[in-house]
Tab-separated table of C-alpha atoms in Angstrom:
chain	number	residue	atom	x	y	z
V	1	UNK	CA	47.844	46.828	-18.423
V	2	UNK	CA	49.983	43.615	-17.741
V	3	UNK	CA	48.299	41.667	-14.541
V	4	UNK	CA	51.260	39.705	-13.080
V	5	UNK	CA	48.845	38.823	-9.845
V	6	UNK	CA	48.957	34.797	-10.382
V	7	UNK	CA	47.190	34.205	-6.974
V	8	UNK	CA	49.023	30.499	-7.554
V	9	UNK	CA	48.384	28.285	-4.371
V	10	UNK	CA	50.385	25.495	-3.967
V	11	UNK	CA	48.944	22.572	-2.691
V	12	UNK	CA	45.877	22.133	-0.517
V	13	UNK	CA	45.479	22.752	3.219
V	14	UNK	CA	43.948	19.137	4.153
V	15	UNK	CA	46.531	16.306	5.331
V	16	UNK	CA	47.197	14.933	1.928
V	17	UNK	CA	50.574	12.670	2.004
V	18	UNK	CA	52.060	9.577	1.096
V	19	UNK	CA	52.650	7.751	3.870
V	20	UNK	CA	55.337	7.723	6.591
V	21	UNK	CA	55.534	10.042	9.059
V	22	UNK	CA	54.640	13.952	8.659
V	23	UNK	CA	54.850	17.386	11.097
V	24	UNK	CA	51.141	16.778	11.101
V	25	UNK	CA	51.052	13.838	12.743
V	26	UNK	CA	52.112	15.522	15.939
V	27	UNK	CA	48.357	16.254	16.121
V	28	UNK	CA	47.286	19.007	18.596
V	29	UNK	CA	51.125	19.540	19.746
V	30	UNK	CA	51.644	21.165	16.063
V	31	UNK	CA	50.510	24.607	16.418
V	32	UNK	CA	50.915	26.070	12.579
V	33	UNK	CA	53.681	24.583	9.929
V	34	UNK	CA	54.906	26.911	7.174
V	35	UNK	CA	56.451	24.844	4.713
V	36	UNK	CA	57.639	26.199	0.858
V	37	UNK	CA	56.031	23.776	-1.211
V	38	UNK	CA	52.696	24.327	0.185
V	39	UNK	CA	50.061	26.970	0.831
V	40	UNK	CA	52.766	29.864	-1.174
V	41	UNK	CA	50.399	32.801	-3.171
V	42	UNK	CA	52.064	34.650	-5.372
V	43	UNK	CA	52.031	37.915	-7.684
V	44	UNK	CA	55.118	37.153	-10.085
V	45	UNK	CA	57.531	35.744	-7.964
V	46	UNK	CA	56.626	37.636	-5.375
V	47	UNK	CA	55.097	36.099	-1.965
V	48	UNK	CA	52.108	38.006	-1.082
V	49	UNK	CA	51.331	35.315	1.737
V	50	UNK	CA	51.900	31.601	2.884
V	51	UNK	CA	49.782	29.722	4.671
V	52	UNK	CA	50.217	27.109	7.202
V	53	UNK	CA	49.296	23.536	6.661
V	54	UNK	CA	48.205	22.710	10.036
V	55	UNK	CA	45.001	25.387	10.192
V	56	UNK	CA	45.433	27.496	7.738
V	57	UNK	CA	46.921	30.586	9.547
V	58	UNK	CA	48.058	32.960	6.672
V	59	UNK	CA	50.683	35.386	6.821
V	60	UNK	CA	51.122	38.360	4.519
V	61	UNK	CA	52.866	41.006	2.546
V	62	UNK	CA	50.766	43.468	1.007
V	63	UNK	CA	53.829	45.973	-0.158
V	64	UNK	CA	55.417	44.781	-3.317
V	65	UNK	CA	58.899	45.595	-2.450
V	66	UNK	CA	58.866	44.315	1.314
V	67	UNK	CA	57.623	40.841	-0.464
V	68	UNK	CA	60.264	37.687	-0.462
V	69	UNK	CA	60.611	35.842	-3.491
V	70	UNK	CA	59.305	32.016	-3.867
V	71	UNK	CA	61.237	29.420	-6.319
V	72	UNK	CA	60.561	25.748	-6.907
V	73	UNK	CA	64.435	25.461	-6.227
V	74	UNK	CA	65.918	28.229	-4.742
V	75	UNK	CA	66.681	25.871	-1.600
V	76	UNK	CA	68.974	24.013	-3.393
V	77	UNK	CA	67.148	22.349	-5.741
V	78	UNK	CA	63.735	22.416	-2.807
V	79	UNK	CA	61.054	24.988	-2.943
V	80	UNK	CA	62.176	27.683	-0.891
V	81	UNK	CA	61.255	31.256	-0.315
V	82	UNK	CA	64.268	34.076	-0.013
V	83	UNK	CA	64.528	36.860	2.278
V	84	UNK	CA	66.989	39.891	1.103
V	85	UNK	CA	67.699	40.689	4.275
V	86	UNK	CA	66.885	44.653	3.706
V	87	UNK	CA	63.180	44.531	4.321
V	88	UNK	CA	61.411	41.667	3.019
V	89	UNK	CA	59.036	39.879	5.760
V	90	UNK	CA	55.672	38.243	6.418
V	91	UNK	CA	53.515	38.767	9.319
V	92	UNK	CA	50.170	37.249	10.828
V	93	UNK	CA	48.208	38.912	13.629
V	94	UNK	CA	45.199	36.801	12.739
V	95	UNK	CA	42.898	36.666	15.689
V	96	UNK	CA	42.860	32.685	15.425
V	97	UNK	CA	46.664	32.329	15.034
V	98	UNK	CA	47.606	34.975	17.800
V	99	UNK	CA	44.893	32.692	20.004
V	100	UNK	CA	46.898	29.736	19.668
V	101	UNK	CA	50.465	30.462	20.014
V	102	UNK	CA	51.477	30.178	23.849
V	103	UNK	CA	51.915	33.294	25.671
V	104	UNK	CA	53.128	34.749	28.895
V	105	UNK	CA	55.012	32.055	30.581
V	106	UNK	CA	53.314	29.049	28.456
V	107	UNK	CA	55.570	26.506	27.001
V	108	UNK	CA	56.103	26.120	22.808
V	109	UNK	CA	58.823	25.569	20.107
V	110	UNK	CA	59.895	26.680	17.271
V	111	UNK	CA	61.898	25.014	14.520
V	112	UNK	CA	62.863	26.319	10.972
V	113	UNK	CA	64.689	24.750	7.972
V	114	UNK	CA	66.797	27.275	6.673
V	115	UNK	CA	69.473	28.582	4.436
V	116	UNK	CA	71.572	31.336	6.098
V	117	UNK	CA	73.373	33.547	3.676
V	118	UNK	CA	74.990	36.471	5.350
V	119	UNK	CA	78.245	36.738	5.271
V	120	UNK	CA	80.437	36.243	8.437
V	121	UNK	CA	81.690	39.777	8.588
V	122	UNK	CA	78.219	40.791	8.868
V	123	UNK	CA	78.289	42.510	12.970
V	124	UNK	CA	74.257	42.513	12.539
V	125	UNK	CA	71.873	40.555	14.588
V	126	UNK	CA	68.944	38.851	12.068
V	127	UNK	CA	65.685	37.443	13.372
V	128	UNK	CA	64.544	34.351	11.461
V	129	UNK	CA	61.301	34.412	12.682
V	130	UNK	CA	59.029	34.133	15.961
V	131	UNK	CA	56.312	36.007	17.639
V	132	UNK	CA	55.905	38.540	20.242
V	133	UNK	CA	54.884	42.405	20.740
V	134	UNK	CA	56.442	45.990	20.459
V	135	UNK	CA	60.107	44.732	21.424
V	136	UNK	CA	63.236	42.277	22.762
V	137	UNK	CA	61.439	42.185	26.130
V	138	UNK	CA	57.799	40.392	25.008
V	139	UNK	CA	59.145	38.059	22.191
V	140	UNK	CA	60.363	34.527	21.399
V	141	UNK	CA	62.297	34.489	18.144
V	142	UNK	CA	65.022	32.307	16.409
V	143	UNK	CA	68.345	34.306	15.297
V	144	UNK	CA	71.557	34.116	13.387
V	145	UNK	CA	74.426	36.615	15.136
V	146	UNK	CA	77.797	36.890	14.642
V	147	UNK	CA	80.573	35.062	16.607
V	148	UNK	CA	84.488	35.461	16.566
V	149	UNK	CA	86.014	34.049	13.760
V	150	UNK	CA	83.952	35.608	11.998
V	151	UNK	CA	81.362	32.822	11.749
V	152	UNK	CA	77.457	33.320	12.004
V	153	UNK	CA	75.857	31.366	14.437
V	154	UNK	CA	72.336	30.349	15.696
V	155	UNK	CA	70.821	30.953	18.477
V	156	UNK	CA	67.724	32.078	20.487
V	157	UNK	CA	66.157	35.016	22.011
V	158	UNK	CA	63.152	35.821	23.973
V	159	UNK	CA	62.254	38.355	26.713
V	160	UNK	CA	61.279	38.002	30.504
V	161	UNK	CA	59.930	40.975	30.894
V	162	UNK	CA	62.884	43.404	32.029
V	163	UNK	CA	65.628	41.747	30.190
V	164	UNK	CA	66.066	39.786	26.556
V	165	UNK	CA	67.510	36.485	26.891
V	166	UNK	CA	69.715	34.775	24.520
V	167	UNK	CA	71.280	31.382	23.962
V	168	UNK	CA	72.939	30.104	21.160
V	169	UNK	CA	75.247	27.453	19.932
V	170	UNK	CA	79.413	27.445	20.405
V	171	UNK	CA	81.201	29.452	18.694
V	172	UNK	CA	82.642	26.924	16.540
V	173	UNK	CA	79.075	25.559	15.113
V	174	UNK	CA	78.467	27.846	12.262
V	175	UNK	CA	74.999	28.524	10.727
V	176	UNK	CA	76.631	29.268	7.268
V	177	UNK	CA	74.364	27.429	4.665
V	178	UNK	CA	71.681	25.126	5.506
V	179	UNK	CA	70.340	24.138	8.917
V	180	UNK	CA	67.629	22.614	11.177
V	181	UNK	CA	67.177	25.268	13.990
V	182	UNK	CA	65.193	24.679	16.983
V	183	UNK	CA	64.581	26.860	19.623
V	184	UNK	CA	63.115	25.559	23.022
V	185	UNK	CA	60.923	27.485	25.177
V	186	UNK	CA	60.067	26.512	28.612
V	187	UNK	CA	58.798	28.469	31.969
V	188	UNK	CA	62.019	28.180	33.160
V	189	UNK	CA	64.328	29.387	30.613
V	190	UNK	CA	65.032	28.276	26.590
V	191	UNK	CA	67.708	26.061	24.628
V	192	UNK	CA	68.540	26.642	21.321
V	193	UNK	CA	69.509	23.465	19.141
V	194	UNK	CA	70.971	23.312	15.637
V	195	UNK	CA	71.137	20.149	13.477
V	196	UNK	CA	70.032	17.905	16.540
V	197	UNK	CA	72.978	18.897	18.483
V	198	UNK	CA	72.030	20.775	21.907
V	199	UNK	CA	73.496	24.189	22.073
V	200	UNK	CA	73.110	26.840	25.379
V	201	UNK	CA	70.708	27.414	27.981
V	202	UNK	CA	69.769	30.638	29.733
V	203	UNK	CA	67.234	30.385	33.008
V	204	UNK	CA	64.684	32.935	33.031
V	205	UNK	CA	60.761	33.056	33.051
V	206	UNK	CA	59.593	34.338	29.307
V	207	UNK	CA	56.697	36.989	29.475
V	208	UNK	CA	55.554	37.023	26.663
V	209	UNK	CA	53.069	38.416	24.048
V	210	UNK	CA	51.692	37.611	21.231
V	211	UNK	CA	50.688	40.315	19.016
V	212	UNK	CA	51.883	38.715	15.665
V	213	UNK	CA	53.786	36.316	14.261
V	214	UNK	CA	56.697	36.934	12.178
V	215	UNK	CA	58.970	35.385	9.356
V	216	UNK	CA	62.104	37.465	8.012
V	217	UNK	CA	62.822	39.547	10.917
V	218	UNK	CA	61.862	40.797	14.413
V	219	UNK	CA	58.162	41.038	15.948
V	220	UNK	CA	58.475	44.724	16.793
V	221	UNK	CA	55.590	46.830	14.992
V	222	UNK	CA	58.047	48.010	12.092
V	223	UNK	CA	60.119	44.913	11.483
V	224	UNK	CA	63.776	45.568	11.773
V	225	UNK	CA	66.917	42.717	12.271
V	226	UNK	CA	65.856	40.959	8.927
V	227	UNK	CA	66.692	37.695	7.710
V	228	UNK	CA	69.117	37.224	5.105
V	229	UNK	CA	68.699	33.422	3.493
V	230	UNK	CA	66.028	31.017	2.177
V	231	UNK	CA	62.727	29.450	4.117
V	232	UNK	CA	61.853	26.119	3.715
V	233	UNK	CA	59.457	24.958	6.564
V	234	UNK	CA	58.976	27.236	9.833
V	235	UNK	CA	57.062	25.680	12.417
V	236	UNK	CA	55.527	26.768	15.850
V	237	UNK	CA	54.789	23.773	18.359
V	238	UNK	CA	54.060	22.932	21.707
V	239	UNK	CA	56.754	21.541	24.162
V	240	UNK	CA	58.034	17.995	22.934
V	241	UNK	CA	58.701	14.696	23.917
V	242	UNK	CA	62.001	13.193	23.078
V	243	UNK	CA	60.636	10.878	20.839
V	244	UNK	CA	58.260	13.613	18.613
V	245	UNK	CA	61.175	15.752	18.819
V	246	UNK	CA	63.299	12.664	17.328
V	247	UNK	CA	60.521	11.910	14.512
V	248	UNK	CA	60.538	15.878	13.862
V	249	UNK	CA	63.990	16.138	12.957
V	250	UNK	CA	64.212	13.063	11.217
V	251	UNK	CA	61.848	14.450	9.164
V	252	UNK	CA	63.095	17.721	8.768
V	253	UNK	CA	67.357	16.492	8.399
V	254	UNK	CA	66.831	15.365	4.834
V	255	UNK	CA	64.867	19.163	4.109
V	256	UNK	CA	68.474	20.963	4.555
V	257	UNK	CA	69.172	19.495	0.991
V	258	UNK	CA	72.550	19.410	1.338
N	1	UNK	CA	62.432	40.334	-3.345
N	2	UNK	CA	65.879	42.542	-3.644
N	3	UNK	CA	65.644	46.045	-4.196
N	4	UNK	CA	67.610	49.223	-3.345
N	5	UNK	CA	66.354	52.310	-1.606
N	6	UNK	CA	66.175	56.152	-1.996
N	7	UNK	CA	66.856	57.508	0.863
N	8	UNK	CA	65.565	61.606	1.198
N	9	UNK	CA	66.658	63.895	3.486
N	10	UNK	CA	65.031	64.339	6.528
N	11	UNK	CA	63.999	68.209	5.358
N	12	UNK	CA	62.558	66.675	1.776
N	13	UNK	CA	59.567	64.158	3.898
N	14	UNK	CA	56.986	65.790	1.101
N	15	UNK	CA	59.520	64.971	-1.750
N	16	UNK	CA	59.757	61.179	-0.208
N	17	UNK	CA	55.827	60.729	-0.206
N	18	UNK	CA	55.814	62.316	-3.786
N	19	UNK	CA	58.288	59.974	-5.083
N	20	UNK	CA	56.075	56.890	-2.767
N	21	UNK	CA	53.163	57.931	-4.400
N	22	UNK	CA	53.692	57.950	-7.742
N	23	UNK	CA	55.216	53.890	-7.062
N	24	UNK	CA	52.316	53.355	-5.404
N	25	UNK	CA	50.252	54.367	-8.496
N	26	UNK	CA	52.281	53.117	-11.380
N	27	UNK	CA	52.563	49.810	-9.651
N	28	UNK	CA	48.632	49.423	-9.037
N	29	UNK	CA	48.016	50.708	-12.713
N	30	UNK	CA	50.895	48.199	-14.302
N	31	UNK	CA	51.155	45.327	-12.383
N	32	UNK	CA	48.832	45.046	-9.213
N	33	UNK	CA	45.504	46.793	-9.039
N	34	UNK	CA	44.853	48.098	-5.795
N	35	UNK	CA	48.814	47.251	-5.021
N	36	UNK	CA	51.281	48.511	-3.181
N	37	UNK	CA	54.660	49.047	-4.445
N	38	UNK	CA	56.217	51.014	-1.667
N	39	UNK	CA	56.654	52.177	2.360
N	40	UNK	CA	58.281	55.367	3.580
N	41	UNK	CA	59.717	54.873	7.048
N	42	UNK	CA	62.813	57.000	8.571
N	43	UNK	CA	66.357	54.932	8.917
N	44	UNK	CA	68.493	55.301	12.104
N	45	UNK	CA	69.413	59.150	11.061
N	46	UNK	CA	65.959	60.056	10.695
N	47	UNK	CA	66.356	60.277	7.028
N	48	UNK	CA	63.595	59.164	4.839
N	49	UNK	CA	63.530	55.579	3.118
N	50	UNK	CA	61.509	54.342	0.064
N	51	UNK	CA	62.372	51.601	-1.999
N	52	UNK	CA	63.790	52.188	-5.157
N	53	UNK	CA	61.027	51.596	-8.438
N	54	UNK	CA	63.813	50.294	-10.729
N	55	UNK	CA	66.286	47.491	-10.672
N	56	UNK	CA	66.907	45.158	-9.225
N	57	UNK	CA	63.680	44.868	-8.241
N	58	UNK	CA	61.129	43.516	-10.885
N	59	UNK	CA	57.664	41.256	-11.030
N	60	UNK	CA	58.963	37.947	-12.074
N	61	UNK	CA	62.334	37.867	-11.239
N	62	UNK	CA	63.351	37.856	-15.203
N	63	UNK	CA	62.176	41.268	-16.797
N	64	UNK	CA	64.075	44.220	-16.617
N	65	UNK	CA	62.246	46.850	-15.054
N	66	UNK	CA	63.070	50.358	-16.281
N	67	UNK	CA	61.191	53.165	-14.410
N	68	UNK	CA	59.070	55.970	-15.635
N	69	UNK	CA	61.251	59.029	-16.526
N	70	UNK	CA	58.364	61.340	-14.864
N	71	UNK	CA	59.022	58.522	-11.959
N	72	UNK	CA	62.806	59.524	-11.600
N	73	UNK	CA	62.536	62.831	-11.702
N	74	UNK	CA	60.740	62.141	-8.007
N	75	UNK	CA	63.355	60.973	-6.558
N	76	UNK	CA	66.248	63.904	-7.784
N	77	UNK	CA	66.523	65.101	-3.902
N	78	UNK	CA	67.420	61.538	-2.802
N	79	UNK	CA	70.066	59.477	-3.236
N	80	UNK	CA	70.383	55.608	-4.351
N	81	UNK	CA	71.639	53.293	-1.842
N	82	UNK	CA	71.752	49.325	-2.022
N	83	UNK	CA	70.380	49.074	1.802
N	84	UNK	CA	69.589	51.408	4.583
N	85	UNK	CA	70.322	51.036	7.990
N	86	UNK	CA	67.038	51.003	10.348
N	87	UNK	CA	66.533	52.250	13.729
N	88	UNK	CA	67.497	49.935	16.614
N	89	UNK	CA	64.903	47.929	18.776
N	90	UNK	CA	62.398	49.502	20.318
C-alpha cells in the first residue's frame, strides 16, 4: 500500500516575519488571511486544507477529486494553489470562523490575490470565494464574469435579502491573469476594486449569513460557479481606513508576480 | 486537482454509486486510508456525476494513474466527459 498522505504544513501559525509591514499588523481589523505559502496540508499535491494565519481557521477538502492542487510556483514562480474550475473547492463552517465573519448588515472586506485563467469566451459566472448560506440572496462573494469583448472581468456580488447585487469593474479592465481584487462591503451597498483602481457601486442593505466560508466557488450547500485560476492569499477583513487599505495593497501589488 | 467525470444516466443511479464505491475503496486502500476519492451529485439534466478514477487525475501531479480494469468495467453505462455542467443557484 503506497501512503501518499504527507500531512506537510507549511509554516507556523504565530506572527513570524521579517520586518516591514504584514496583513497581520492590521490587528483585530484582520479577520482570517489565507495565504499559499503558509498553513497548506497536503496528500500528494493535493490540498486537503489551508489554514489561516491570523487564528487558525482551517478550511477543508476531504474528497480527493474535489481537492485543488498546491505548488511552490504555480503562481508564477509564488506558491499558489489551483482551482480546475470543474469542482475543486475548500470550505470552513468552523463554529469559531463562522462567529467572526460579519453578518446580516455588518460591515467587512474581502481581498484575494489571484490568477484568473478562464478563457474570455467562457459565458459562465465563477465565484472566487466568500461566505454566505443556501444561495445569491444571503452571500458576499468575489467573482470573475464575462463582459463584451469577450474579456473576463471582476466584480462583486452579495445578496439583500430579495435580490443579489452585483458590481464590477468597466468593461474594458480585464481580470485575465493576475490581480489584486477587493470587494467592499458596507450597510449601504458594496464596491468592487481591482488593482487599486475603484470599480462600481450598487446601494443596497446586505442580509447576510454566514453558514460557511468558501474558496473556489459559491457558498450554496453544493458548491457550484467554480473558480478557474490560482490562489495566492484570500483574506476576510473588517471595513478599512484609507491608509490600512493603502498599506494592504502595497503589500499585496508585488504578490501578483507579474 | 483536474479530473474528468462519468456522467450515468439518470435511470443507472445504482450503477453510479457502484462505480463511486469501488473509487471510494481503491482510493482508501492505495493511497488514503479512510479517504475519499469521489462524490455523486446530479448535473443540470438530472443525470448522475462522479469523477472519473483515471487520468488526468493522479496523487502527485507526476504519476500516471491507470485504473483498475474491475474499476472500468463500473463505469460501462456512463460516459466520459472532460466537465459537467451543474445545476443553477439555488
Amino acid at each position: 500500500m503506497l501512503n501518499l498522505s504527507l500531512g506537510l504544513s507549511l509554516g507556523s501559525l504565530a506572527t513570524q516575519r521579517r520586518g516591514g509591514w504584514s496583513p497581520l499588523d492590521l490587528g483585530s481589523k484582520l479577520i482570517a488571511w489565507w495565504d499559499a505559502s503558509h498553513g497548506v496540508t497536503l496528500s500528494g499535491n493535493q490540498v486537503t486544507a489551508w489554514t489561516d494565519r491570523k487564528s487558525g481557521h482551517s478550511l477543508t477538502q476531504a474528497t480527493s477529486s474535489a481537492r485543488p492542487t498546491w505548488s511552490a510556483t504555480s503562481f508564477n514562480g509564488a506558491p499558489g494553489l489551483t482551482f480546475d474550475g470543474s469542482d475543486d473547492e475548500l470550505t470552513g463552517t468552523g463554529a469559531g470562523l463562522l462567529a467572526a465573519l460579519p453578518s446580516g448588515s455588518s460591515p467587512s472586506e474581502l481581498w484575494g490575490v489571484v490568477q484568473q485563467d478562464a478563457p474570455g469566451s467562457d459565458a459562465g459566472v465563477r465565484h472566487l470565494g466568500g461566505y454566505g448560506g443556501v444561495g445569491a440572496l444571503d452571500r458576499r462573494i468575489l467573482t470573475r464574469s464575462q463582459s463584451p469583448g469577450p474579456v473576463s472581468t471582476g466584480g462583486l456580488q452579495f445578496g439583500d435579502g430579495s435580490a443579489n447585487r452585483v458590481a464590477g469593474m468597466p468593461d474594458s479592465a480585464s481580470l485575465q491573469s493576475r490581480h489584486v481584487m477587493r470587494g467592499v462591503y458596507l450597510s449601504t451597498g458594496g464596491t468592487y476594486h481591482q488593482d487599486g483602481s475603484i470599480g462600481n457601486t450598487v446601494a443596497a442593505t446586505p442580509a447576510t449569513t454566514a453558514s460557511r466560508l468558501r474558496i473556489g466557488g459559491s457558498t450554496q450547500a453544493v458548491a457550484n460557479l467554480l473558480w478557474q485560476g490560482k490562489v495566492r492569499d484570500y483574506m476576510v477583513t473588517l471595513p478599512l481606513t484609507s491608509d490600512e487599505a493603502a498599506k494592504l495593497l502595497a503589500f499585496l501589488l508585488p504578490r501578483r508576480a507579474l | 486537482m483536474a479530473n474528468k467525470v462519468v456522467i450515468f444516466p439518470s435511470s443507472k443511479q445504482v450503477e453510479a454509486q457502484a462505480y463511486k464505491a469501488a473509487c471510494d475503496a481503491h482510493f482508501a486502500a492505495t493511497f488514503e486510508p479512510g479517504g475519499q476519492f469521489a462524490y455523486i451529485r446530479n448535473d443540470a439534466f438530472g443525470q448522475w456525476v462522479v469523477p472519473y478514477y483515471g487520468h488526468p487525475w493522479n496523487m502527485d501531479g507526476v504519476t500516471p494513474f491507470n485504473p483498475p480494469a474491475e474499476i472500468e468495467a463500473l463505469r460501462v453505462d456512463g460516459v466520459l466527459h472532460d466537465f459537467a455542467v451543474w445545476p443553477e443557484e439555488e
